[in-house]
Short mmCIF file of C-alpha atoms in Angstrom, two decimals:
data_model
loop_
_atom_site.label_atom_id
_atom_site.label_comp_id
_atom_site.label_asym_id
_atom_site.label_seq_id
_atom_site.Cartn_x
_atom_site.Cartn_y
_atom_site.Cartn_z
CA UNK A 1 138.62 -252.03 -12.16
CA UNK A 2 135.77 -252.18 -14.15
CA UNK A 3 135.76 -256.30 -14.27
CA UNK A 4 136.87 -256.49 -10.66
CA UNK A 5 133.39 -254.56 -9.79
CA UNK A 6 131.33 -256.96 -11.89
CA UNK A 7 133.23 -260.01 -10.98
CA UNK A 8 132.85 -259.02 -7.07
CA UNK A 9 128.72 -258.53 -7.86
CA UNK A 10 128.52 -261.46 -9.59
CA UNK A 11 130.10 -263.79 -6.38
CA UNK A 12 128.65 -261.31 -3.40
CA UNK A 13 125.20 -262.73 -5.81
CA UNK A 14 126.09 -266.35 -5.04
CA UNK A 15 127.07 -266.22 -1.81
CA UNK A 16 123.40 -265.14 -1.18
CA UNK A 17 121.56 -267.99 -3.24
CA UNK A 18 119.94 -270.38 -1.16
CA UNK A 19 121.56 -273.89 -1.84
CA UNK A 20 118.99 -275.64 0.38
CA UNK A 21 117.33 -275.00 3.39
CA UNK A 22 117.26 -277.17 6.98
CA UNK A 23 113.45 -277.89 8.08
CA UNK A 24 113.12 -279.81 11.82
CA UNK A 25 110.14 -280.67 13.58
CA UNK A 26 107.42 -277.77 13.96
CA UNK A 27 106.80 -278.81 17.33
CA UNK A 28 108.48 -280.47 21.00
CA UNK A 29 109.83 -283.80 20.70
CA UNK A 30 109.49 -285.51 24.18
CA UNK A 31 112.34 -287.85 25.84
CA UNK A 32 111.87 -290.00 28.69
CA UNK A 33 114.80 -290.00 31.09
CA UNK A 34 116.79 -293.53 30.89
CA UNK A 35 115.73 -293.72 26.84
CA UNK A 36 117.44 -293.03 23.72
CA UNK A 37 116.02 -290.38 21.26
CA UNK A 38 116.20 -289.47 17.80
CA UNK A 39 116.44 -285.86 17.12
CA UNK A 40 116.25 -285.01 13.21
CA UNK A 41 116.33 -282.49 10.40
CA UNK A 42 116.37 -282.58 6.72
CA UNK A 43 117.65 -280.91 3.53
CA UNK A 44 114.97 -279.84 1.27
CA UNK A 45 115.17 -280.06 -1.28
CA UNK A 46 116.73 -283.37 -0.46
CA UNK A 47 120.49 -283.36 -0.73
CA UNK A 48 123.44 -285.44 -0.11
CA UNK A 49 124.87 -284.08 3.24
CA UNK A 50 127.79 -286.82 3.06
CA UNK A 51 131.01 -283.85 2.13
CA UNK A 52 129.09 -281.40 4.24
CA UNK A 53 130.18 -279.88 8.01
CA UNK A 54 126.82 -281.07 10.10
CA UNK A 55 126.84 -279.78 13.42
CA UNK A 56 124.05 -280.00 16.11
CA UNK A 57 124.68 -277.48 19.11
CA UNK A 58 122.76 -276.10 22.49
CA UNK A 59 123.73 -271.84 23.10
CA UNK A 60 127.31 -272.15 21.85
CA UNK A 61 128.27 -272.86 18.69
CA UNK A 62 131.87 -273.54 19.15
CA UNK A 63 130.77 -276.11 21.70
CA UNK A 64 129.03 -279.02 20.07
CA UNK A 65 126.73 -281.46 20.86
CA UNK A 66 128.07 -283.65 17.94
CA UNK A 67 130.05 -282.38 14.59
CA UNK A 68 130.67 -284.13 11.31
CA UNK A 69 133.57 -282.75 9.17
CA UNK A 70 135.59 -283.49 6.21
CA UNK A 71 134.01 -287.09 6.77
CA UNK A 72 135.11 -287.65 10.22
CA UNK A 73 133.24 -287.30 13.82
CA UNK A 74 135.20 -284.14 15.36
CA UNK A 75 135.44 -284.89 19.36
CA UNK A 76 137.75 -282.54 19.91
CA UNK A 77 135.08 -279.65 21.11
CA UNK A 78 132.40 -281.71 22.23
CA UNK A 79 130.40 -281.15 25.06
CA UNK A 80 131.62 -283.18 27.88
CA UNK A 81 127.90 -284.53 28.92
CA UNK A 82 127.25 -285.76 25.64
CA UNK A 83 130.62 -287.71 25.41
CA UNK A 84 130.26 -291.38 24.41
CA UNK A 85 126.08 -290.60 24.06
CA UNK A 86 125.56 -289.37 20.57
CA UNK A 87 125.78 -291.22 17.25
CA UNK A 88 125.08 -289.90 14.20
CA UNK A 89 123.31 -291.83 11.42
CA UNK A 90 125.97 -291.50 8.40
CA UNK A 91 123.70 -293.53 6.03
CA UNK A 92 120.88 -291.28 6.28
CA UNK A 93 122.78 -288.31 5.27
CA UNK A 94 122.53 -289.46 1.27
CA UNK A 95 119.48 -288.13 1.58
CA UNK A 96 119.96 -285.29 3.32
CA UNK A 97 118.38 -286.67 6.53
CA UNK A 98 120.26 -285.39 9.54
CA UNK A 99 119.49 -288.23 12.70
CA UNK A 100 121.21 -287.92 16.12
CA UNK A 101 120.45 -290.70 18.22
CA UNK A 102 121.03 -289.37 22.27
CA UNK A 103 121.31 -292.60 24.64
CA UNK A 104 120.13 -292.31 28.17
CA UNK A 105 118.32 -289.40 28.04
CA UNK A 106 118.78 -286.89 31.39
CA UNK A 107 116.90 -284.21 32.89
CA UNK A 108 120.04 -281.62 31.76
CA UNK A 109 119.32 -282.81 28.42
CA UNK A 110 116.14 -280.83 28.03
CA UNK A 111 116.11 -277.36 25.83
CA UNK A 112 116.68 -275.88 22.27
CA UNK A 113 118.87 -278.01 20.02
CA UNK A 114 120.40 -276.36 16.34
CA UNK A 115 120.69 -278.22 13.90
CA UNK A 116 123.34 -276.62 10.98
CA UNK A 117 124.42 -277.80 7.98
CA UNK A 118 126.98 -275.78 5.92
CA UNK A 119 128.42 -276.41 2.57
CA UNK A 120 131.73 -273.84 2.07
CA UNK A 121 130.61 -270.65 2.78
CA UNK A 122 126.89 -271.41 2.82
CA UNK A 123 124.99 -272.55 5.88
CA UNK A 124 121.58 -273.12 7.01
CA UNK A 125 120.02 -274.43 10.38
CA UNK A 126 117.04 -274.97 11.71
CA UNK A 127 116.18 -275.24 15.80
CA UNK A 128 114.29 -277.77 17.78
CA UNK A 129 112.43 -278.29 21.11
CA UNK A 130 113.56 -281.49 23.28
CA UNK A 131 110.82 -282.03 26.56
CA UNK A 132 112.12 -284.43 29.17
CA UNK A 133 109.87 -285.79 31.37
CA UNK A 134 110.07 -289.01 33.58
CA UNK A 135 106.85 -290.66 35.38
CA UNK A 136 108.40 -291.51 38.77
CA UNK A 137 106.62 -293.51 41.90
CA UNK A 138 102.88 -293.79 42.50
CA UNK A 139 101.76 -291.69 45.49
CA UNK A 140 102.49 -293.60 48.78
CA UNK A 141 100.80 -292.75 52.03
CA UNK A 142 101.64 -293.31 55.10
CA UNK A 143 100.70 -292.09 58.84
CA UNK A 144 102.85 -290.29 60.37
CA UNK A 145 101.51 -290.13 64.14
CA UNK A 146 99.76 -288.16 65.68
CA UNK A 147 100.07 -284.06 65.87
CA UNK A 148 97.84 -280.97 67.42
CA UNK A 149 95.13 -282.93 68.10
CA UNK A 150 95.08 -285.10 64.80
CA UNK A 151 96.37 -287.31 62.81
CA UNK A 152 99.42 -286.26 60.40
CA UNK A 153 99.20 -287.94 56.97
CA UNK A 154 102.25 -287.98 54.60
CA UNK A 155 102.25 -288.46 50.60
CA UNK A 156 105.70 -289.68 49.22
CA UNK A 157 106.72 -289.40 45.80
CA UNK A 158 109.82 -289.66 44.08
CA UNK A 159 111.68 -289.91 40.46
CA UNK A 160 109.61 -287.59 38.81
CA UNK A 161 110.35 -285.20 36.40
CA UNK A 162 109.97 -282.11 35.54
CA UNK A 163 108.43 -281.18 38.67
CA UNK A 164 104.87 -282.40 39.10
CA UNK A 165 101.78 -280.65 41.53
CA UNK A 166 100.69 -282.70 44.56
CA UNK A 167 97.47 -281.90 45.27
CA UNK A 168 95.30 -283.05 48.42
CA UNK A 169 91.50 -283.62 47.62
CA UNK A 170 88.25 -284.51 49.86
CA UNK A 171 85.87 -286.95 48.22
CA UNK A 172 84.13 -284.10 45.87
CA UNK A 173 87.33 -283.35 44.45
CA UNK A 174 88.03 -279.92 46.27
CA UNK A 175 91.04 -279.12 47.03
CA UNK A 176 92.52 -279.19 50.45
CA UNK A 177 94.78 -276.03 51.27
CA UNK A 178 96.45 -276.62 54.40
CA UNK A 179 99.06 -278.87 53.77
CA UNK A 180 103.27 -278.67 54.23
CA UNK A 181 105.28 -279.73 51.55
CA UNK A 182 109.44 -280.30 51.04
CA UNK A 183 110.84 -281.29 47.64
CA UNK A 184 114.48 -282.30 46.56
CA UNK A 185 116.12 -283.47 43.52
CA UNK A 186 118.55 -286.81 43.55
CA UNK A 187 122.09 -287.11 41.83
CA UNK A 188 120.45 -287.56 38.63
CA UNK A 189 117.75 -284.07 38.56
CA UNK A 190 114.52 -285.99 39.51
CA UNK A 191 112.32 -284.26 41.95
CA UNK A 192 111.09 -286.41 45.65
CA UNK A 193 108.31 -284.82 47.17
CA UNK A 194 106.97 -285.10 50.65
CA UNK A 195 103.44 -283.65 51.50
CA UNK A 196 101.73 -283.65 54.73
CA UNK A 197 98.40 -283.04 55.49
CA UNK A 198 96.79 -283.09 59.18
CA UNK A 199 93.27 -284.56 59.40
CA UNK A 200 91.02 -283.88 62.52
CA UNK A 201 88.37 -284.78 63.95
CA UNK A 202 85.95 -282.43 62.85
CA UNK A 203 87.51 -282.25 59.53
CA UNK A 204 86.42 -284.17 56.37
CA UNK A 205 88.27 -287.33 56.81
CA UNK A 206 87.35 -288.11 53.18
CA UNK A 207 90.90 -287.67 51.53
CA UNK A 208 93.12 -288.50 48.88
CA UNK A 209 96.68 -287.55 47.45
CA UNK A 210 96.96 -286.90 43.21
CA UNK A 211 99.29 -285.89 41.05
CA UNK A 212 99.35 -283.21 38.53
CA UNK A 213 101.72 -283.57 35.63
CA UNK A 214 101.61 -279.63 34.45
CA UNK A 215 102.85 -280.64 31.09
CA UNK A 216 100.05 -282.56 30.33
CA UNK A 217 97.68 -281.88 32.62
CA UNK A 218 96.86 -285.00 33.71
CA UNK A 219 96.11 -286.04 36.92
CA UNK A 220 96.38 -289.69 38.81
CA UNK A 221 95.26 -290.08 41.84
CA UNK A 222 95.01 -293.59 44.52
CA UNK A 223 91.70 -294.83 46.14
CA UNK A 224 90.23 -292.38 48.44
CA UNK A 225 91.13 -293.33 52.11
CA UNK A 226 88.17 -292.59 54.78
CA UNK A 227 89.27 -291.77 58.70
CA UNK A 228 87.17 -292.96 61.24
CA UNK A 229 86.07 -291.11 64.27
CA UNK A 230 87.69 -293.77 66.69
CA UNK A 231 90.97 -292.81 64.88
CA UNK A 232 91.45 -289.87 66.64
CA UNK A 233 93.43 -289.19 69.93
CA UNK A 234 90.56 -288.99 72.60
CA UNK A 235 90.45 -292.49 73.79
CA UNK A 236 92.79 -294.34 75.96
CA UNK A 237 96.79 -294.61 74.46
CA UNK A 238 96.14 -298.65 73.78
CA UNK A 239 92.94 -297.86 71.99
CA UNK A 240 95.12 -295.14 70.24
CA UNK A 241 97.45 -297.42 68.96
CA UNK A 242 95.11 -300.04 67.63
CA UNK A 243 93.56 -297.29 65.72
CA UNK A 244 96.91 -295.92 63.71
CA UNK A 245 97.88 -299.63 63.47
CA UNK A 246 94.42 -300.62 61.70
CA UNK A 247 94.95 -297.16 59.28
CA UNK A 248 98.32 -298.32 57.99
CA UNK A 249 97.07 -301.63 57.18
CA UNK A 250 94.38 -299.84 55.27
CA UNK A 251 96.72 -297.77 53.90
CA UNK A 252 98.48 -300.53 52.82
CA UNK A 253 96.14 -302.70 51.51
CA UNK A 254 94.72 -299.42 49.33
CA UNK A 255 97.97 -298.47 47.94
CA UNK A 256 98.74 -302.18 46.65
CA UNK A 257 94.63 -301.85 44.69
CA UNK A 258 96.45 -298.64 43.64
CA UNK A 259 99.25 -300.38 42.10
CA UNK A 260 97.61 -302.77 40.04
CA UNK A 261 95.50 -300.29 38.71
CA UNK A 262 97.98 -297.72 37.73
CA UNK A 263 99.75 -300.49 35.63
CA UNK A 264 96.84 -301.40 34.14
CA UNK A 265 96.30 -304.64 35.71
CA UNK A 266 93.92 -306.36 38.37
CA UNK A 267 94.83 -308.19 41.05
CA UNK A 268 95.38 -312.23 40.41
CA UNK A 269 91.93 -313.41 41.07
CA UNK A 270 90.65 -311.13 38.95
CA UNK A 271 92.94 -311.86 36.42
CA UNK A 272 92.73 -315.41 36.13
CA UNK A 273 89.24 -315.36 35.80
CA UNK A 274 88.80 -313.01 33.08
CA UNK A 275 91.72 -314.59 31.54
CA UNK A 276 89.77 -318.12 31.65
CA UNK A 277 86.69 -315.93 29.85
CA UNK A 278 89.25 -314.67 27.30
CA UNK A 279 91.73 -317.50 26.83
CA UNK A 280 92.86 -318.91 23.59
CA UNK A 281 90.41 -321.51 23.23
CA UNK A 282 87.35 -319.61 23.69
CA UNK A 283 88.92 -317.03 21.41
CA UNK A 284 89.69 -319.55 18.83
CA UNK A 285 85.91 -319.95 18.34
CA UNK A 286 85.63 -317.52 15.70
CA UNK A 287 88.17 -317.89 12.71
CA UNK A 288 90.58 -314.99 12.95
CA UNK A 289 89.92 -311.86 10.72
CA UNK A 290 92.29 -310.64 8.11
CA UNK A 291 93.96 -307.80 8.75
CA UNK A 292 95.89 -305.55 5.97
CA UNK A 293 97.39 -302.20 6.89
CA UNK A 294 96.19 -298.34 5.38
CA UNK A 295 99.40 -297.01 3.51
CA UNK A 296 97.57 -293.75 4.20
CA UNK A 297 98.26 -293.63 7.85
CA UNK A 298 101.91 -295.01 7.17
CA UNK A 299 104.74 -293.12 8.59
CA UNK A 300 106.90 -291.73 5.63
CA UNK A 301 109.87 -294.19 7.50
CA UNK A 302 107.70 -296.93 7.49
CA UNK A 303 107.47 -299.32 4.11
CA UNK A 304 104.57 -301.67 3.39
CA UNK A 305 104.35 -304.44 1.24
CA UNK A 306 102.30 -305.03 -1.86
CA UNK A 307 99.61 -306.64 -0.03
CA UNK A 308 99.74 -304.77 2.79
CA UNK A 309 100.93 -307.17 5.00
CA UNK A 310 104.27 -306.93 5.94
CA UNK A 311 105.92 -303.58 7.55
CA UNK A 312 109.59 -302.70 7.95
CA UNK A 313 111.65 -299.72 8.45
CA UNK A 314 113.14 -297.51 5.73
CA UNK A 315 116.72 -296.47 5.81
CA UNK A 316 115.08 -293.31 3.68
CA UNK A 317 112.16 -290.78 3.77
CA UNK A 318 109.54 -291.60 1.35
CA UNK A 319 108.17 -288.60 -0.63
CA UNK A 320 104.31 -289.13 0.81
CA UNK A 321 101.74 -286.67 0.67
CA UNK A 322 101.21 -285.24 4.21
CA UNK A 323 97.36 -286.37 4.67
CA UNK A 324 95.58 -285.78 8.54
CA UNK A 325 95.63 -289.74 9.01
CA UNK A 326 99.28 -290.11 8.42
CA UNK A 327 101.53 -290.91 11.21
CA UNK A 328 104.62 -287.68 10.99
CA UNK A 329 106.32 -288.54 14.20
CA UNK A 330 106.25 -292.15 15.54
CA UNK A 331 107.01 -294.90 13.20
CA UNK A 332 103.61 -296.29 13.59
CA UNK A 333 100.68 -297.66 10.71
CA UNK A 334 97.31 -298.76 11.31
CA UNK A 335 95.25 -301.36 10.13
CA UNK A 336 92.45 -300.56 8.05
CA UNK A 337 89.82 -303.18 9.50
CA UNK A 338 88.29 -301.40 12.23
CA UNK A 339 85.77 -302.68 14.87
CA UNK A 340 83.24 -301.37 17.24
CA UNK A 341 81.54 -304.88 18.79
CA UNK A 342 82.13 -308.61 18.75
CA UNK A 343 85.39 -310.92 19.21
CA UNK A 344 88.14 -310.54 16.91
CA UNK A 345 91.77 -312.04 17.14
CA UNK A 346 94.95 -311.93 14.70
CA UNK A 347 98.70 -312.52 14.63
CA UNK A 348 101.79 -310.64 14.00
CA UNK A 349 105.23 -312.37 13.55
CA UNK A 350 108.22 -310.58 14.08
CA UNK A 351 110.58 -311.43 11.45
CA UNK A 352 113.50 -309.95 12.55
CA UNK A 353 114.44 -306.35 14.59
CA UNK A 354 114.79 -305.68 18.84
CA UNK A 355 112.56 -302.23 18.46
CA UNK A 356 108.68 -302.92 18.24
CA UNK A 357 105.39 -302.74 19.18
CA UNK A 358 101.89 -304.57 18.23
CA UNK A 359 98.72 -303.77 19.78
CA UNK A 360 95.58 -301.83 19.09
CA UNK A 361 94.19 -297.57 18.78
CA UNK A 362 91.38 -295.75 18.48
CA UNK A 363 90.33 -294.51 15.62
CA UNK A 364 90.97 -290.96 16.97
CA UNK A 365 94.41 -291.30 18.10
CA UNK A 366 96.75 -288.63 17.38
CA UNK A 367 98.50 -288.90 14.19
CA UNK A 368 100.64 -285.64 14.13
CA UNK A 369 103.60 -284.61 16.61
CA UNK A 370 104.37 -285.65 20.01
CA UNK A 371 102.06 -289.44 20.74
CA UNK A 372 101.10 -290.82 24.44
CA UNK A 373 102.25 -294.40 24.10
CA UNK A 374 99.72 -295.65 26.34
CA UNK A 375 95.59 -296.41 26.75
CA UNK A 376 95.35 -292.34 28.10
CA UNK A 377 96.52 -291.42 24.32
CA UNK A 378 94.43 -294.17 22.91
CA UNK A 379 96.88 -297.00 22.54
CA UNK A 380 96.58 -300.37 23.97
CA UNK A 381 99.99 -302.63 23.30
CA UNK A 382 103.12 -304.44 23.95
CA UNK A 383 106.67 -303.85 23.25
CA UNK A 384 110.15 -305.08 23.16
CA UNK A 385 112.77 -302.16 23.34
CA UNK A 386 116.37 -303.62 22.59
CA UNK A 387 116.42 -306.30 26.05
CA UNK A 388 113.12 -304.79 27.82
CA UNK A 389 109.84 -306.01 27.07
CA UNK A 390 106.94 -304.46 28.63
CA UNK A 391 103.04 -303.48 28.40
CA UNK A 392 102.39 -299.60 27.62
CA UNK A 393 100.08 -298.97 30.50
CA UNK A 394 100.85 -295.71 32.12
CA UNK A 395 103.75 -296.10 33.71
CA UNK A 396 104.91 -298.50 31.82
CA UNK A 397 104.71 -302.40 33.01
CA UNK A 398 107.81 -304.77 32.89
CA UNK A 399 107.44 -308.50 31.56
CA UNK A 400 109.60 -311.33 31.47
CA UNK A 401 111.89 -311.21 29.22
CA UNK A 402 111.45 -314.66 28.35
CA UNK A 403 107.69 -314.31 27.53
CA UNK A 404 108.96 -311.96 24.31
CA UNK A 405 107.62 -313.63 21.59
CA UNK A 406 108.24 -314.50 17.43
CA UNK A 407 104.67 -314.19 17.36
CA UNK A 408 101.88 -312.90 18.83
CA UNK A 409 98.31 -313.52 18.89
CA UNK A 410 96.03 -309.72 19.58
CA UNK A 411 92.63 -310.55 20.57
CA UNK A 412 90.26 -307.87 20.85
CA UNK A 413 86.96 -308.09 22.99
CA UNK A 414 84.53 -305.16 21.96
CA UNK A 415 81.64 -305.67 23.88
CA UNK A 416 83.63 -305.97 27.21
CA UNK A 417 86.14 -303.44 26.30
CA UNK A 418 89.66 -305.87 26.43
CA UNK A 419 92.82 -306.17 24.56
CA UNK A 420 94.65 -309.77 25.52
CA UNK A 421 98.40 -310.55 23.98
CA UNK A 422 99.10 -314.02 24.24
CA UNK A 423 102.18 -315.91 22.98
CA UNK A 424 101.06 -317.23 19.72
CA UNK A 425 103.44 -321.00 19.90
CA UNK A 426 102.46 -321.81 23.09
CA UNK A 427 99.15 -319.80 23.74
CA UNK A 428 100.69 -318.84 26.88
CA UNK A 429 98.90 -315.17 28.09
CA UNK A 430 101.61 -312.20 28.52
CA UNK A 431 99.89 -309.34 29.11
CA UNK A 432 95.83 -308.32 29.76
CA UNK A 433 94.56 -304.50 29.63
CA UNK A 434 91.44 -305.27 32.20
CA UNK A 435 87.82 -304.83 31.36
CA UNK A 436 86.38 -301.83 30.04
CA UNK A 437 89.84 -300.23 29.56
CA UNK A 438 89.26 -299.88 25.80
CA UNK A 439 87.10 -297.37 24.75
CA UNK A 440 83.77 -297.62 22.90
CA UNK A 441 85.31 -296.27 19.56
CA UNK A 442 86.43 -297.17 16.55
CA UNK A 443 89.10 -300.04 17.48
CA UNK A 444 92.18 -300.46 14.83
CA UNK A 445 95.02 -302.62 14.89
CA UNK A 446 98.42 -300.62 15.14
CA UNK A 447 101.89 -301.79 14.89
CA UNK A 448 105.00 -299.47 15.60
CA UNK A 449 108.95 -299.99 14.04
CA UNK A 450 112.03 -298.83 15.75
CA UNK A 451 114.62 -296.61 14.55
CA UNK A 452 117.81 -298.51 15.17
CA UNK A 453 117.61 -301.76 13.66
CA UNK A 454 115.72 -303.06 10.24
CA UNK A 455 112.66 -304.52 11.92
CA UNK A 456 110.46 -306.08 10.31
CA UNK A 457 107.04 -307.36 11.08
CA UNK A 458 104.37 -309.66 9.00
CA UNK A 459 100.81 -310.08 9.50
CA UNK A 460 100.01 -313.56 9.23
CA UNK A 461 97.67 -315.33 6.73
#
């Protein structure tokens, strides 16, 4: 009896020694709807999770988002909307990292995610935050006719997600209260909103429709549209006609301005001729500068070379120390040339991978937890994702697939505030981020990895 007692101390003892503990991401990770993310946890200290059950789960336990056992994916349980959408990374789990990749993300997708790891009778898990969010239309307005002695204005959004605030201003940016609004969501959760505003005559006809994303608080808003007095319904019908005939065409003619500059670009003529002022010729008047990257701002996935000019992705976590400049959530490094005036230009060559991104940052741009991909989080660029390749304005702006370059030339305009991307074979232009869209800071070059293939990128001499 005696021995029994000590023998049934000595395992209840073990049972309660920690064998290693599960640490995830102290804060959200955001998904945009239609993209693949990577949610992850680790072991520390850092342990082979190969013979161990992993298991990542919503509420229920017994009803998986993915589970690893004995070796083998278990199906058998999983959650029916994240059939044929999850893959886990097996290689990573020698080192006790624990990736889920989730493939077209959805707006059902968003909300607490565990992440367990158990080894016989001992088990450990830590919990995560995925955000969705997905930047739909641009506001479009459009007259409506006319209604109670005015004219009845309608701003039409739709694919937005989660739900965002439309707001109706006058030209000091006070907020117009009487307005109707109806909202929906499509087959796949994404929110359409119709708002309608009447404008009369003695009204201020100074107006424009923005949108609030609450997450973020940011607001975008089109080019204010002005209604004349002769607009309103006090004339003859014909005159009346004329009138809301001439407003859509303003209407239109505002909302296309509004479309080039929400994607970051101007309109042709404006283009070509800063292009001709910041071609590859006249940039080719200075030498180009050499450019090494700061291993300090590294991402602990991302490896540098000797000389600090090549960058790849690691299969494993590098033990780095956890300095403010270091990148902890996007695979990203900067350069550590940095420049506040004059002409510069360089080239990166991408040596192999289908996940990337070169471009430029500010010196202040976020380093730790969730990053804006895009000039309003400091970040000027290009990049190809698997068979898209685009420009990272805000929303995002597609380019021809065919213009995807081996190797591309980054030339940097201080004094006018201009990042141009040009192919760096043919010195054809891809993609320019318009005057005075960089800001006066600090300017570094940045480059970004992906996490499903080995990319790997080289700075040339």
């Amino acid at each position: 009896v005696s021995g029994g007692l000590y023998g049934c101390i000595y395992t209840c003892k073990l049972s309660r020694f920690k064998l290693f503990t599960v640490v995830g991401p102290d804060h959200p990770i955001t998904a945009t709807v239609g993209k693949d993310i990577v949610l992850s946890c680790h072991l520390s200290p850092s342990t082979s999770a190969v013979n161990m059950e992993v298991r990542w789960y919503r509420s229920e336990f017994n009803s998986p988002v993915y589970l690893h056992r004995h070796g083998k994916d278990q199906y058998e349980q999983q959650m029916t909307d994240y059939q044929g959408r999850t893959e886990l990374w097996k290689a990573a789990l020698m080192d006790g990292d624990v990736f889920l990749t989730i493939v077209n993300i959805r707006p059902s997708d968003e909300g607490q995610y565990h992440c367990s790891v158990q080894e016989g009778d001992f088990y450990e898990e830590a919990v995560l935050e995925l955000k969705v969010e997905a930047s739909g239309s641009a506001p479009q307005i459009s007259v409506e006719g006319h209604q109670d002695g005015g004219i009845r204005m309608v701003c039409h959004l739709a694919g937005w997600y989660p739900e965002p605030e439309v707001l109706w201003r006058d030209l000091r940016g006070q907020p117009l209260s009487s307005f109707t609004q109806t909202k929906s969501k499509d087959e796949h959760g994404l929110f359409e909103i119709k708002s309608s505003i009447i404008i009369r005559e003695n009204s201020n006809k100074n107006i424009y429709c923005s949108i609030r994303k609450m997450n973020l608080n940011l607001e975008k808003e089109p080019s204010t549209l002005y209604i004349s007095d002769s607009f309103f319904p006090r004339v003859s019908p014909w005159t009346v006609t004329w009138s809301v005939t001439l407003v859509i065409l303003l209407v239109f003619i505002s909302l296309t301005l509004f479309q080039f500059k929400l994607r970051g670009k101007a309109p042709m003529g404006k283009y070509r001729k800063e292009h001709k002022l910041s071609s590859a010729p006249n940039a080719l008047i200075l030498p180009p500068v050499t450019v090494t990257l700061d291993p300090d701002t590294a991402h602990p996935n991302v490896v540098l070379s000797a000389d600090g000019k090549r960058v790849r992705r690691g299969h494993t976590r590098q033990h780095l120390p956890d300095n403010p400049a270091r990148f902890d959530t996007e695979r990203c490094v900067l350069g550590h040339a940095g420049f506040t005036s004059g002409r510069h230009y360089w080239e990166v060559e991408v040596e192999d991978g289908l996940y990337w991104a070169v471009g430029v940052a500010r010196e202040s741009v976020r380093r730790k937890g969730e990053i804006s991909l895009s000039p309003e989080g400091g970040i000027w660029a290009v990049w190809r994702w698997g068979d898209q390749f685009q420009a990272l304005t805000s929303p995002v702006t597609p380019l021809p697939q065919s213009r995807a370059p081996s190797r591309i030339r980054v030339c940097l305009d201080c004094d006018r505030g201009q990042v141009t991307f040009f192919g760096a074979g043919d010195e054809a232009p891809i993609f320019t981020f318009p005057s005075g869209s960089v800001s006066g800071e600090r300017i570094r070059p940045w480059l970004r990895v992906g996490w499903y293939t080995d990319t790997r990128l080289r700075l040339c001499p």
